[in-house]
mmCIF file of C-alpha atoms in Angstrom:
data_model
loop_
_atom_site.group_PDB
_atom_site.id
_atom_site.type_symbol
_atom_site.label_atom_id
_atom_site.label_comp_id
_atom_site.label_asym_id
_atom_site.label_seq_id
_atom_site.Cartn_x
_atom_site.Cartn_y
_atom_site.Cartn_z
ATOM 1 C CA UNK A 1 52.161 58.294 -21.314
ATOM 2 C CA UNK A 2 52.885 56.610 -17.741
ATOM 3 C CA UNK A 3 55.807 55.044 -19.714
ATOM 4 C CA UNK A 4 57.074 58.165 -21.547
ATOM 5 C CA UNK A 5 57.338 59.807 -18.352
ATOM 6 C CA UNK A 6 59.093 57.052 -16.408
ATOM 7 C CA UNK A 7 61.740 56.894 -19.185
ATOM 8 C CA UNK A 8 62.346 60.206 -18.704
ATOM 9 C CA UNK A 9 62.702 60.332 -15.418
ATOM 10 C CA UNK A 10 65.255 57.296 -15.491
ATOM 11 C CA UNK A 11 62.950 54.218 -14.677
ATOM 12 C CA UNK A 12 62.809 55.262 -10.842
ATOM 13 C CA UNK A 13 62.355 51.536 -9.190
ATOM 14 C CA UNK A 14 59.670 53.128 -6.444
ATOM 15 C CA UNK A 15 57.509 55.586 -7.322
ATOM 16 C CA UNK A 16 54.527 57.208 -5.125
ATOM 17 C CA UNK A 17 51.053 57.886 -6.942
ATOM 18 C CA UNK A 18 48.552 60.766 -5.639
ATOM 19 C CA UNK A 19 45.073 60.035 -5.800
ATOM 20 C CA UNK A 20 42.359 62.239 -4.684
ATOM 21 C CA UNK A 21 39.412 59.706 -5.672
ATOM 22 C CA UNK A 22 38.534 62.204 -8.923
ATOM 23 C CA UNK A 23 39.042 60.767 -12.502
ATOM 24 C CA UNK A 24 41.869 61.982 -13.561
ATOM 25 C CA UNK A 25 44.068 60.734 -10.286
ATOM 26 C CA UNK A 26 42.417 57.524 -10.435
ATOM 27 C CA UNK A 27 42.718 56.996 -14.319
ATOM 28 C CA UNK A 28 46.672 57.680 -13.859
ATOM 29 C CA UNK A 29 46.378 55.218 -10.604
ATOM 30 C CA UNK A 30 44.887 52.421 -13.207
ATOM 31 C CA UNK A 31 47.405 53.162 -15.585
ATOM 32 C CA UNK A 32 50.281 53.244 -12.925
ATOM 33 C CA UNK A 33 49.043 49.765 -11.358
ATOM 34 C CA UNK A 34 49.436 48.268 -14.854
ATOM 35 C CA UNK A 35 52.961 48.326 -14.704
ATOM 36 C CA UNK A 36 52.926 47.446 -11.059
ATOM 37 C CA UNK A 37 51.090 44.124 -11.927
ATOM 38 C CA UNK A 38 53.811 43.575 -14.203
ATOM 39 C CA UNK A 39 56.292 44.617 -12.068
ATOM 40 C CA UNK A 40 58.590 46.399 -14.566
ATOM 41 C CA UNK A 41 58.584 49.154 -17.057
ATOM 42 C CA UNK A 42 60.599 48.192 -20.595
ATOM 43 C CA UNK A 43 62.471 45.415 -18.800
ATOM 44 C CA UNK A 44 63.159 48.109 -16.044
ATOM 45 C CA UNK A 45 61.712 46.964 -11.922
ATOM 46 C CA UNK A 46 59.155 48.797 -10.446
ATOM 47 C CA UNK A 47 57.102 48.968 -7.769
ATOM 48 C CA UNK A 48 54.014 51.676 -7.235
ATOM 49 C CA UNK A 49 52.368 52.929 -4.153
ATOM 50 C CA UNK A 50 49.924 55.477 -3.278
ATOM 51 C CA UNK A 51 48.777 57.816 -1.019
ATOM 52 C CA UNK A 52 45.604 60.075 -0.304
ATOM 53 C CA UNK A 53 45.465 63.023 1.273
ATOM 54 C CA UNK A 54 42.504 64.184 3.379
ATOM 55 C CA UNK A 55 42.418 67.651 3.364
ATOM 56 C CA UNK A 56 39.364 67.909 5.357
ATOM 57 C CA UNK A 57 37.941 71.034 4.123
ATOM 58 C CA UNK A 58 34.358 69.159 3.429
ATOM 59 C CA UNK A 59 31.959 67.183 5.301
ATOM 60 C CA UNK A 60 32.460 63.498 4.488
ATOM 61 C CA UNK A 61 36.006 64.012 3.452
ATOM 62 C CA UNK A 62 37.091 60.675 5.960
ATOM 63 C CA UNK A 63 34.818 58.741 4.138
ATOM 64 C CA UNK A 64 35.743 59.393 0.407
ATOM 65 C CA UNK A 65 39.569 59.108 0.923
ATOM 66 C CA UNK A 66 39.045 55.821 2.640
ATOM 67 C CA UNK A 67 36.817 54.280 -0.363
ATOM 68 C CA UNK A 68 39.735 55.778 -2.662
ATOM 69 C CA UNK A 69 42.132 53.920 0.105
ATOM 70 C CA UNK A 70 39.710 51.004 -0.846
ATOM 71 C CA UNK A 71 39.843 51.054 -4.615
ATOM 72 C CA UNK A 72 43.639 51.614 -4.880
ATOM 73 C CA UNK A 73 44.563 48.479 -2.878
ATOM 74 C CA UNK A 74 41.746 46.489 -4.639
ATOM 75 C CA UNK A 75 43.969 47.625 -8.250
ATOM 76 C CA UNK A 76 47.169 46.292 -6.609
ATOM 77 C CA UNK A 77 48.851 49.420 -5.200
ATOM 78 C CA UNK A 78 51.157 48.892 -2.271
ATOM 79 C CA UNK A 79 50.988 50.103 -0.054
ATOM 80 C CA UNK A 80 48.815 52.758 0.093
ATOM 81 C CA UNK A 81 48.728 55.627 2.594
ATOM 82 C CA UNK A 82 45.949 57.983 4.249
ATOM 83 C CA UNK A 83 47.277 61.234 5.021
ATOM 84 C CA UNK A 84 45.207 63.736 7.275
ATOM 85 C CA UNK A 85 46.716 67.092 6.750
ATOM 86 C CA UNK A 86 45.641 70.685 8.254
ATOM 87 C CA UNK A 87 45.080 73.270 5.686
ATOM 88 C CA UNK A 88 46.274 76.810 7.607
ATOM 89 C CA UNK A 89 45.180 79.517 6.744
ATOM 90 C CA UNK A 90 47.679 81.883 4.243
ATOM 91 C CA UNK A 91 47.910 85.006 2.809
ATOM 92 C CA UNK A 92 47.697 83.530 -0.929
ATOM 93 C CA UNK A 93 44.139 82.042 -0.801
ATOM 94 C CA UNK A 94 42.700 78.613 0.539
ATOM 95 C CA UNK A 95 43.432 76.452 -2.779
ATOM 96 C CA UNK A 96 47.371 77.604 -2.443
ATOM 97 C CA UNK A 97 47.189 76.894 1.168
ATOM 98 C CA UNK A 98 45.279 73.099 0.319
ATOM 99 C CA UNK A 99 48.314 72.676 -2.411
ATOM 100 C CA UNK A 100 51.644 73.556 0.204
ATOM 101 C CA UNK A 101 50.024 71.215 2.690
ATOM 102 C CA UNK A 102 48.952 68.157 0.079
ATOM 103 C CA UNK A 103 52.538 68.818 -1.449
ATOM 104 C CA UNK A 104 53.893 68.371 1.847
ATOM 105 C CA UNK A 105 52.154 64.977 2.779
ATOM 106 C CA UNK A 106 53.220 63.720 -0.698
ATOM 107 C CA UNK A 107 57.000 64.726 0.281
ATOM 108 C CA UNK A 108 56.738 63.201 3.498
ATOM 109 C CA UNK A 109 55.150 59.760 1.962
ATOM 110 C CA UNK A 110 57.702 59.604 -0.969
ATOM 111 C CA UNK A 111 60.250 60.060 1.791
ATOM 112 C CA UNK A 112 59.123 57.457 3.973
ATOM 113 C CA UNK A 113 58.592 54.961 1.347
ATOM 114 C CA UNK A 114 61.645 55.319 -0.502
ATOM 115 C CA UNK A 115 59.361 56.597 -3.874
ATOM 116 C CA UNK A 116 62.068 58.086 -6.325
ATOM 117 C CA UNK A 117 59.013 59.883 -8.237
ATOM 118 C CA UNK A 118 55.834 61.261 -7.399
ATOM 119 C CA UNK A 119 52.758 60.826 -9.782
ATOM 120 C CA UNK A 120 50.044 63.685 -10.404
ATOM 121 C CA UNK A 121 46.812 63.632 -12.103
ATOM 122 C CA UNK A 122 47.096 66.640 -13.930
ATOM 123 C CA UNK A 123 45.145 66.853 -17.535
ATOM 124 C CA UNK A 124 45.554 68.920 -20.549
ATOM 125 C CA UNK A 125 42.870 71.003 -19.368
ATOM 126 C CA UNK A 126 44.380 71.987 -15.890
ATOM 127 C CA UNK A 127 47.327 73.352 -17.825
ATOM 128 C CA UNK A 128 44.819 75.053 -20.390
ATOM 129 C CA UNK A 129 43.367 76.600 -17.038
ATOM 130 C CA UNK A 130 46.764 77.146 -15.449
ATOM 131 C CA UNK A 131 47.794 79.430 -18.555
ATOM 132 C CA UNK A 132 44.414 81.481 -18.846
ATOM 133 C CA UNK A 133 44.421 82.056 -14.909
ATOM 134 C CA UNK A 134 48.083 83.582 -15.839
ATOM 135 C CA UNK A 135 47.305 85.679 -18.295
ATOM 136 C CA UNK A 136 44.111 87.059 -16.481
ATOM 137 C CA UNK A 137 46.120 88.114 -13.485
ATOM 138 C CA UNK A 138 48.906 89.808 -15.740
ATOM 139 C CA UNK A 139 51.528 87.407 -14.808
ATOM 140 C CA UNK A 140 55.233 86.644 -16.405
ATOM 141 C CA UNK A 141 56.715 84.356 -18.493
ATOM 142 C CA UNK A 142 57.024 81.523 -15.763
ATOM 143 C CA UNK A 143 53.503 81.604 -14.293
ATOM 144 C CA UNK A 144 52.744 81.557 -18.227
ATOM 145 C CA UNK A 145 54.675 78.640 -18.771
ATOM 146 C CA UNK A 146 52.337 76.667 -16.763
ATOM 147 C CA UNK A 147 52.934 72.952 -14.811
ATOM 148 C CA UNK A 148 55.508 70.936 -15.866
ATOM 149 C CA UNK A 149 55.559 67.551 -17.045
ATOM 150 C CA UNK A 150 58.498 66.490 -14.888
ATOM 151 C CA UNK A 151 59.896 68.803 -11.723
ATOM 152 C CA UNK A 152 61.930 67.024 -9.226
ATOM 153 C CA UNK A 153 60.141 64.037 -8.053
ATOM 154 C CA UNK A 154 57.287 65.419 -9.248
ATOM 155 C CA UNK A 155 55.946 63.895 -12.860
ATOM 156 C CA UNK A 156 52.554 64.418 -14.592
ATOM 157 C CA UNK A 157 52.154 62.023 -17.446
ATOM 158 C CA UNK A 158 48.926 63.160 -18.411
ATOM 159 C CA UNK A 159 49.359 66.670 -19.379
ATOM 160 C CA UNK A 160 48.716 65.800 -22.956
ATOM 161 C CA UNK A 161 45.291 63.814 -21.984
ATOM 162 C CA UNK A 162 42.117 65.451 -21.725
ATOM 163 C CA UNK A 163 39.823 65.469 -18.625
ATOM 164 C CA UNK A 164 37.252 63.429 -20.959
ATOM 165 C CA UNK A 165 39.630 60.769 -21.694
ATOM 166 C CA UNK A 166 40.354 60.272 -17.888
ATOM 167 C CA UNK A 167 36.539 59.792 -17.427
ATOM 168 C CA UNK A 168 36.831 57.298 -20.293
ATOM 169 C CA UNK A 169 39.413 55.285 -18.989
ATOM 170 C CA UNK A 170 37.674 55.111 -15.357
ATOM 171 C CA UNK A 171 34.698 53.990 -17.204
ATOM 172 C CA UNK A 172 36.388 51.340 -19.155
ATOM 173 C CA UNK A 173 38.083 50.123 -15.851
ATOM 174 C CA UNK A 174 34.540 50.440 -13.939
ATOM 175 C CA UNK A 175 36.265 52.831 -11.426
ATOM 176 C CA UNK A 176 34.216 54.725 -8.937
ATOM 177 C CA UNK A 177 35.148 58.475 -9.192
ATOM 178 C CA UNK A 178 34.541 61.258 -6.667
ATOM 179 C CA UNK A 179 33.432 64.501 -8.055
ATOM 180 C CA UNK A 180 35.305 67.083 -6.140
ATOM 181 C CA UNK A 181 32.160 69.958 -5.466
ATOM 182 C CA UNK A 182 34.953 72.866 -4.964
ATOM 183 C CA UNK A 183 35.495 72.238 -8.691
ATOM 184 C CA UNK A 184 32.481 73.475 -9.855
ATOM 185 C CA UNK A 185 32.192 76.520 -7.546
ATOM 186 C CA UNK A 186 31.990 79.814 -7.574
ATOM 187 C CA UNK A 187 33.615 81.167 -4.767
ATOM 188 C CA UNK A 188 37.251 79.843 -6.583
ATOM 189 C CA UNK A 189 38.568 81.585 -10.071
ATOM 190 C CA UNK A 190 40.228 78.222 -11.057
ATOM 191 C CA UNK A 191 36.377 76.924 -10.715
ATOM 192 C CA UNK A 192 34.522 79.764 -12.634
ATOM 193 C CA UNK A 193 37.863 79.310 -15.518
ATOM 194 C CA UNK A 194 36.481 75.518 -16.070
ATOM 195 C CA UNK A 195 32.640 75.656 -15.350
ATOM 196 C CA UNK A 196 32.131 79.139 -17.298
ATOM 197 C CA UNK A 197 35.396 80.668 -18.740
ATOM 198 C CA UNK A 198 36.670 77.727 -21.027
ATOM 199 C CA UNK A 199 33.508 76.033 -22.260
ATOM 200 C CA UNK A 200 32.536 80.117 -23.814
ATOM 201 C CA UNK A 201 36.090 79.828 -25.860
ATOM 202 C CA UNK A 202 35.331 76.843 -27.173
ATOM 203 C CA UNK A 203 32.015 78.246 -27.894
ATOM 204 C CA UNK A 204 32.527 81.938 -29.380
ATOM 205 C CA UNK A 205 36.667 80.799 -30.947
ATOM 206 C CA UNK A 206 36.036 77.070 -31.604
ATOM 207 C CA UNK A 207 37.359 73.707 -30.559
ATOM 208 C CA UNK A 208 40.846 73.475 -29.568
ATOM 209 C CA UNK A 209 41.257 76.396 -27.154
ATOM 210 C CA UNK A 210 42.771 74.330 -24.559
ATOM 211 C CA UNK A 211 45.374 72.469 -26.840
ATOM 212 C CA UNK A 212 46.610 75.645 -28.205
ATOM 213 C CA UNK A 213 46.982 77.362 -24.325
ATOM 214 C CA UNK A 214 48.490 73.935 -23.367
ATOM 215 C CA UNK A 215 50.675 74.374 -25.921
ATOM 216 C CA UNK A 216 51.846 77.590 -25.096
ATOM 217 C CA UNK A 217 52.737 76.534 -22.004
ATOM 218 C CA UNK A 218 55.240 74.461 -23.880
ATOM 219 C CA UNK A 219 57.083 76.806 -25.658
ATOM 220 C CA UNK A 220 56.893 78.833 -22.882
ATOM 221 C CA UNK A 221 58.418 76.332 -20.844
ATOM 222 C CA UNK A 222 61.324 76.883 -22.921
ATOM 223 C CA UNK A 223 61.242 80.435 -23.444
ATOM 224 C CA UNK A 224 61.914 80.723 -19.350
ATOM 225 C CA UNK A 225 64.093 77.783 -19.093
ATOM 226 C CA UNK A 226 66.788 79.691 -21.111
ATOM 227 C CA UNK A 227 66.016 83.186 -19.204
ATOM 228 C CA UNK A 228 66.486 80.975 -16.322
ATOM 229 C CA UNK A 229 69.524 80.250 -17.192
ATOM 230 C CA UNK A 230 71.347 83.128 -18.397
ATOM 231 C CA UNK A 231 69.912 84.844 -15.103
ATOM 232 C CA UNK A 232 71.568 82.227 -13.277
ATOM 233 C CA UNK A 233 74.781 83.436 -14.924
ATOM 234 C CA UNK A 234 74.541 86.694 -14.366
ATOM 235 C CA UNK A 235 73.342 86.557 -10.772
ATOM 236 C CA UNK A 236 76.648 84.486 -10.055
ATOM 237 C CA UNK A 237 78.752 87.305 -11.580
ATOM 238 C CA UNK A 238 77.626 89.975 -10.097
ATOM 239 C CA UNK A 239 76.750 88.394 -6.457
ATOM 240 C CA UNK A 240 78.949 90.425 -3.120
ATOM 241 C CA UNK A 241 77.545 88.046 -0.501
ATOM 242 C CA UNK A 242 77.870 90.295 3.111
ATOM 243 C CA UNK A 243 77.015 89.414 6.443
ATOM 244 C CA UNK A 244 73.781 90.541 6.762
ATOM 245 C CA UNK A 245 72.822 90.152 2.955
ATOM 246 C CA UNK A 246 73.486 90.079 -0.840
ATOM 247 C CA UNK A 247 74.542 93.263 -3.098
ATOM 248 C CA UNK A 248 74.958 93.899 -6.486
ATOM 249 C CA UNK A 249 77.119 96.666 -8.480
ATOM 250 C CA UNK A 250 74.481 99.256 -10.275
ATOM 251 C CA UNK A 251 76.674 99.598 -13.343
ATOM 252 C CA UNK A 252 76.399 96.329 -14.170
ATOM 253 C CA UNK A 253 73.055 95.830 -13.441
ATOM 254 C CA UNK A 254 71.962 98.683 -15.741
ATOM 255 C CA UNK A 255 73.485 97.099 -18.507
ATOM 256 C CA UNK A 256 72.043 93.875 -18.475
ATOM 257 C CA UNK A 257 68.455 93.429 -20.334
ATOM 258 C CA UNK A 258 65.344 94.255 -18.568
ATOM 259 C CA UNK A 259 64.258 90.575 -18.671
ATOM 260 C CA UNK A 260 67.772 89.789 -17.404
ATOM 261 C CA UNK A 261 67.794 92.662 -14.855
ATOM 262 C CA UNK A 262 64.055 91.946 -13.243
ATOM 263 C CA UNK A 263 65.027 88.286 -12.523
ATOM 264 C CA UNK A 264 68.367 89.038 -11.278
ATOM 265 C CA UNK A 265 66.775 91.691 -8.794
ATOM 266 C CA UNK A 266 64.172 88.607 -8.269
ATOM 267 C CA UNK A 267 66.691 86.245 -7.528
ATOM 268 C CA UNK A 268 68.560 88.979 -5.612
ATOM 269 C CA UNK A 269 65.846 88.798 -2.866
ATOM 270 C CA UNK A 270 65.174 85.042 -3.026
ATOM 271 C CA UNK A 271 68.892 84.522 -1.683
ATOM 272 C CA UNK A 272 68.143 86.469 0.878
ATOM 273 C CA UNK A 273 64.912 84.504 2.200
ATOM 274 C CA UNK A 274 62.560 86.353 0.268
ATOM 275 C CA UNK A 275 59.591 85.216 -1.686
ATOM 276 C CA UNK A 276 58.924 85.631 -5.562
ATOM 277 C CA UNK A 277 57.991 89.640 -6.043
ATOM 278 C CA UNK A 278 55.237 90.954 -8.399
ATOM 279 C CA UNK A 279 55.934 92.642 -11.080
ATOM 280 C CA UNK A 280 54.668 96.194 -9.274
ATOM 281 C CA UNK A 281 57.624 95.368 -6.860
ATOM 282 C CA UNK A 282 60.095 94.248 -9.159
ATOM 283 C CA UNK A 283 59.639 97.668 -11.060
ATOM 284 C CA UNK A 284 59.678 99.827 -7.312
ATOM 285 C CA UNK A 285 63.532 97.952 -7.001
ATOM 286 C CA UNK A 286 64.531 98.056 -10.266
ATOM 287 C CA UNK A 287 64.098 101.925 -10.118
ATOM 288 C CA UNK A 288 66.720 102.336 -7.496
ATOM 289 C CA UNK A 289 68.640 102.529 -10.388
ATOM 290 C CA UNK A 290 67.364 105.505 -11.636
ATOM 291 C CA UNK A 291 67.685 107.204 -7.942
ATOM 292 C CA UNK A 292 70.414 110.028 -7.192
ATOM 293 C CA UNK A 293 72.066 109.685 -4.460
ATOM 294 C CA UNK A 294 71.120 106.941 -1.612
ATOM 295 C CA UNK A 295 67.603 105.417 -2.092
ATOM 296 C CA UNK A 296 64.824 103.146 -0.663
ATOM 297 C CA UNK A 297 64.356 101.119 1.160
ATOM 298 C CA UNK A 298 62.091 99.353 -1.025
ATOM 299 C CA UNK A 299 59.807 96.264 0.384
ATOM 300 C CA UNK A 300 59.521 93.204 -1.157
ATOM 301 C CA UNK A 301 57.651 89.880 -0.382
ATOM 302 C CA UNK A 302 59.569 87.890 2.553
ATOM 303 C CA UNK A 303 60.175 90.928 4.757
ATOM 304 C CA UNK A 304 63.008 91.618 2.314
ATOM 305 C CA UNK A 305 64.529 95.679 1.454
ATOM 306 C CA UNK A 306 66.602 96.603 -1.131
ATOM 307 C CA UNK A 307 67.947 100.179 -1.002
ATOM 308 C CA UNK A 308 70.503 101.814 -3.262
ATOM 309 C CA UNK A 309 73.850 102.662 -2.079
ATOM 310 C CA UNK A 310 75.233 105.945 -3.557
ATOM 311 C CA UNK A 311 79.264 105.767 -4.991
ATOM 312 C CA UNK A 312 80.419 108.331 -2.357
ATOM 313 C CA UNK A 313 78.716 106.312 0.681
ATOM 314 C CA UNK A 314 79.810 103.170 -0.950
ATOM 315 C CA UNK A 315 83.408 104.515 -0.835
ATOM 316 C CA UNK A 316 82.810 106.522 2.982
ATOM 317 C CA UNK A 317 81.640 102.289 3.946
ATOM 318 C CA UNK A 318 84.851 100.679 2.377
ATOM 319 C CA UNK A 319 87.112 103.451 4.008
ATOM 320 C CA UNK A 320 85.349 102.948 6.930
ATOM 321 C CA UNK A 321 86.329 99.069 6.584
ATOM 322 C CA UNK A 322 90.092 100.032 5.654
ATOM 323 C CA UNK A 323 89.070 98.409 2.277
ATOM 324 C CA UNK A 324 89.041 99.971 -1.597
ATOM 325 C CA UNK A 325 85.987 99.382 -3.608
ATOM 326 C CA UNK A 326 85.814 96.712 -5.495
ATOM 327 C CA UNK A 327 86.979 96.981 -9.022
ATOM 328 C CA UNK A 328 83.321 95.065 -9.567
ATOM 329 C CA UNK A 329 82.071 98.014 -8.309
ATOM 330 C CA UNK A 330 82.960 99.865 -11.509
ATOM 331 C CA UNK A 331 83.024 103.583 -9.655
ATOM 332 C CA UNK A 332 79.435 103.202 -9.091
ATOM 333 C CA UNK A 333 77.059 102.718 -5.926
ATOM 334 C CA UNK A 334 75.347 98.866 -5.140
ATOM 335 C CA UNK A 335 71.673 97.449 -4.517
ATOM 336 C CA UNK A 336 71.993 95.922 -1.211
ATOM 337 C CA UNK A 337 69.198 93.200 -0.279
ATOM 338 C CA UNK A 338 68.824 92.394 3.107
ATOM 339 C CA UNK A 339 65.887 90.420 5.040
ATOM 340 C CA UNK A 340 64.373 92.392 8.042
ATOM 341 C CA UNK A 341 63.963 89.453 10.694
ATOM 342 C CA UNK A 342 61.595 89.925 13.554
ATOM 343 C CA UNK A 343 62.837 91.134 17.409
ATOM 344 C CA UNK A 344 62.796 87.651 18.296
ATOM 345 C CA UNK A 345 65.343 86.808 15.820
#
């Protein structure tokens, strides 16, 4: 699997494993130092170091990422890192606020090492989780999709491995694991989803719940890719950049699909500096469209507003200008994004 994904990824000569000291990180650690022992991958050079992040969000949390520190070096990583990071607190939650600031560390390591790829310990089972969280919380097509195997730098060879099999190959290798106690608690959804929520589908619908949500996620993956893409396409064609933010002509943008139409609106207010909007919010913009007259503004995540420019003001702004409206325009009125930045700015 380590292989599969380094061929994929073009046989990067330096790559960066993430370790937490759990079984799954450390199985993919053994496997990674494999090829570092032999120093190449199908004939191809390679070299593999590590790092550990201390999030220090639990008492002893020094201790265990400097016996994981430990244990890598003693399997012939090199070198191998301790990062201390400070989780702050966010609006989305503690374990997205853990995940931007462990991303972050692993950025910053694969940058100062020279690491053309970035290893991660995800199972089968996380993405089995991943896709079940989605679907409880009503989310589209690219939450559904899940992780993917390759991103960027990013690469997670073990997305067809169960957790079980991780815990088989640290026992085989007589690896110490740490058991990470946030995973089994409560107080986290992503906890109660593995402790109680899976092992009752297994249960009540029989074996094989999590291959068959893992591969969802799959043809998923693809599903979005292609929206992706033709959204892409569309965005470009009907982008007016101005100089205080994007618009787009209403004509045009009633006539594309609704799955087109939501992710151009989405994309819309990501070129502005906005953040990905929910669903509730993508529907409050998209029905500017169905406004008379000027409408909005509407608010979306990133301290973003998109209103809806009527034809006749549309025309009274271009006059104004000593311009003619845009043929684009198609004699009919715009949704204007435009990020609201603070006094200071």
């Amino acid at each position: 699997m380590v292989r599969d994904a380094l061929a994929s990824a073009g046989y990067p000569e330096r790559i960066l494993v993430a370790c937490s000291g759990g079984p799954d990180s450390l199985a993919l650690a053994s496997a990674a130092a494999y090829f570092a022992r032999r120093g190449h991958v199908d004939g191809r050079s390679v070299s593999v170091a590590a790092v550990v992040v201390d999030h220090q969000l639990q008492e002893g949390s020094g201790q265990v990422a400097a016996r994981t520190v430990a244990i890598l070096e003693e399997l012939g990583l090199s070198p191998v890192q301790l990062r201390t990071v400070e989780v702050a607190a966010t609006g989305f939650g503690p374990e997205a606020a853990a995940r931007d600031a462990r991303h972050a560390a692993l950025e910053a390591a694969a940058t100062e090492l020279d690491c053309q790829a970035i290893l991660l310990g995800h199972t089968l089972d996380d993405q089995a989780e991943q896709v079940l969280l989605g679907l409880a919380r009503g989310s589209g097509t690219r939450s559904l999709a899940g992780m993917r195997p390759a991103r960027g730098k990013l690469l997670r060879p073990f997305l067809g491995l169960r957790r079980a099999e991780t815990l088989e190959i640290c026992a085989a290798e007589e690896l110490e694991t740490w058991h990470d106690p946030s995973n089994a608690d409560p107080a986290f959804a992503r906890s109660r989803t593995r402790v109680e929520v899976m092992p009752l589908l297994e249960d009540k619908l029989g074996p094989g719940v999590a291959e068959s949500l893992a591969r969802t996620a799959a043809i998923l993956q693809q599903d979005a890719d292609f929206l992706e893409q033709l959204a892409a396409e569309s965005y470009a064609d009907l982008l007016h950049r101005t100089d205080d933010g994007v618009w787009l002509p209403e004509d045009a943008l009633r006539e594309l699909a609704p799955a087109l139409r939501f992710r151009v609106i989405a994309k819309a207010a990501a070129d502005v500096g906005g953040q990905q909007p929910s669903y509730g919010r993508l529907q409050a913009a998209e029905a500017l469209l169905r406004r008379q007259g000027s409408a909005g503004p509407v608010q979306l995540p990133g301290s973003v507003s998109v209103h809806r420019v009527s034809l006749s003001e549309f025309q009274q702004e271009a006059s104004a200008g000593g311009t003619a409206v845009p043929r684009e325009g198609g004699g009919c009125g715009k949704l204007v994004f435009r990020h609201q930045r603070s006094p200071q700015h």
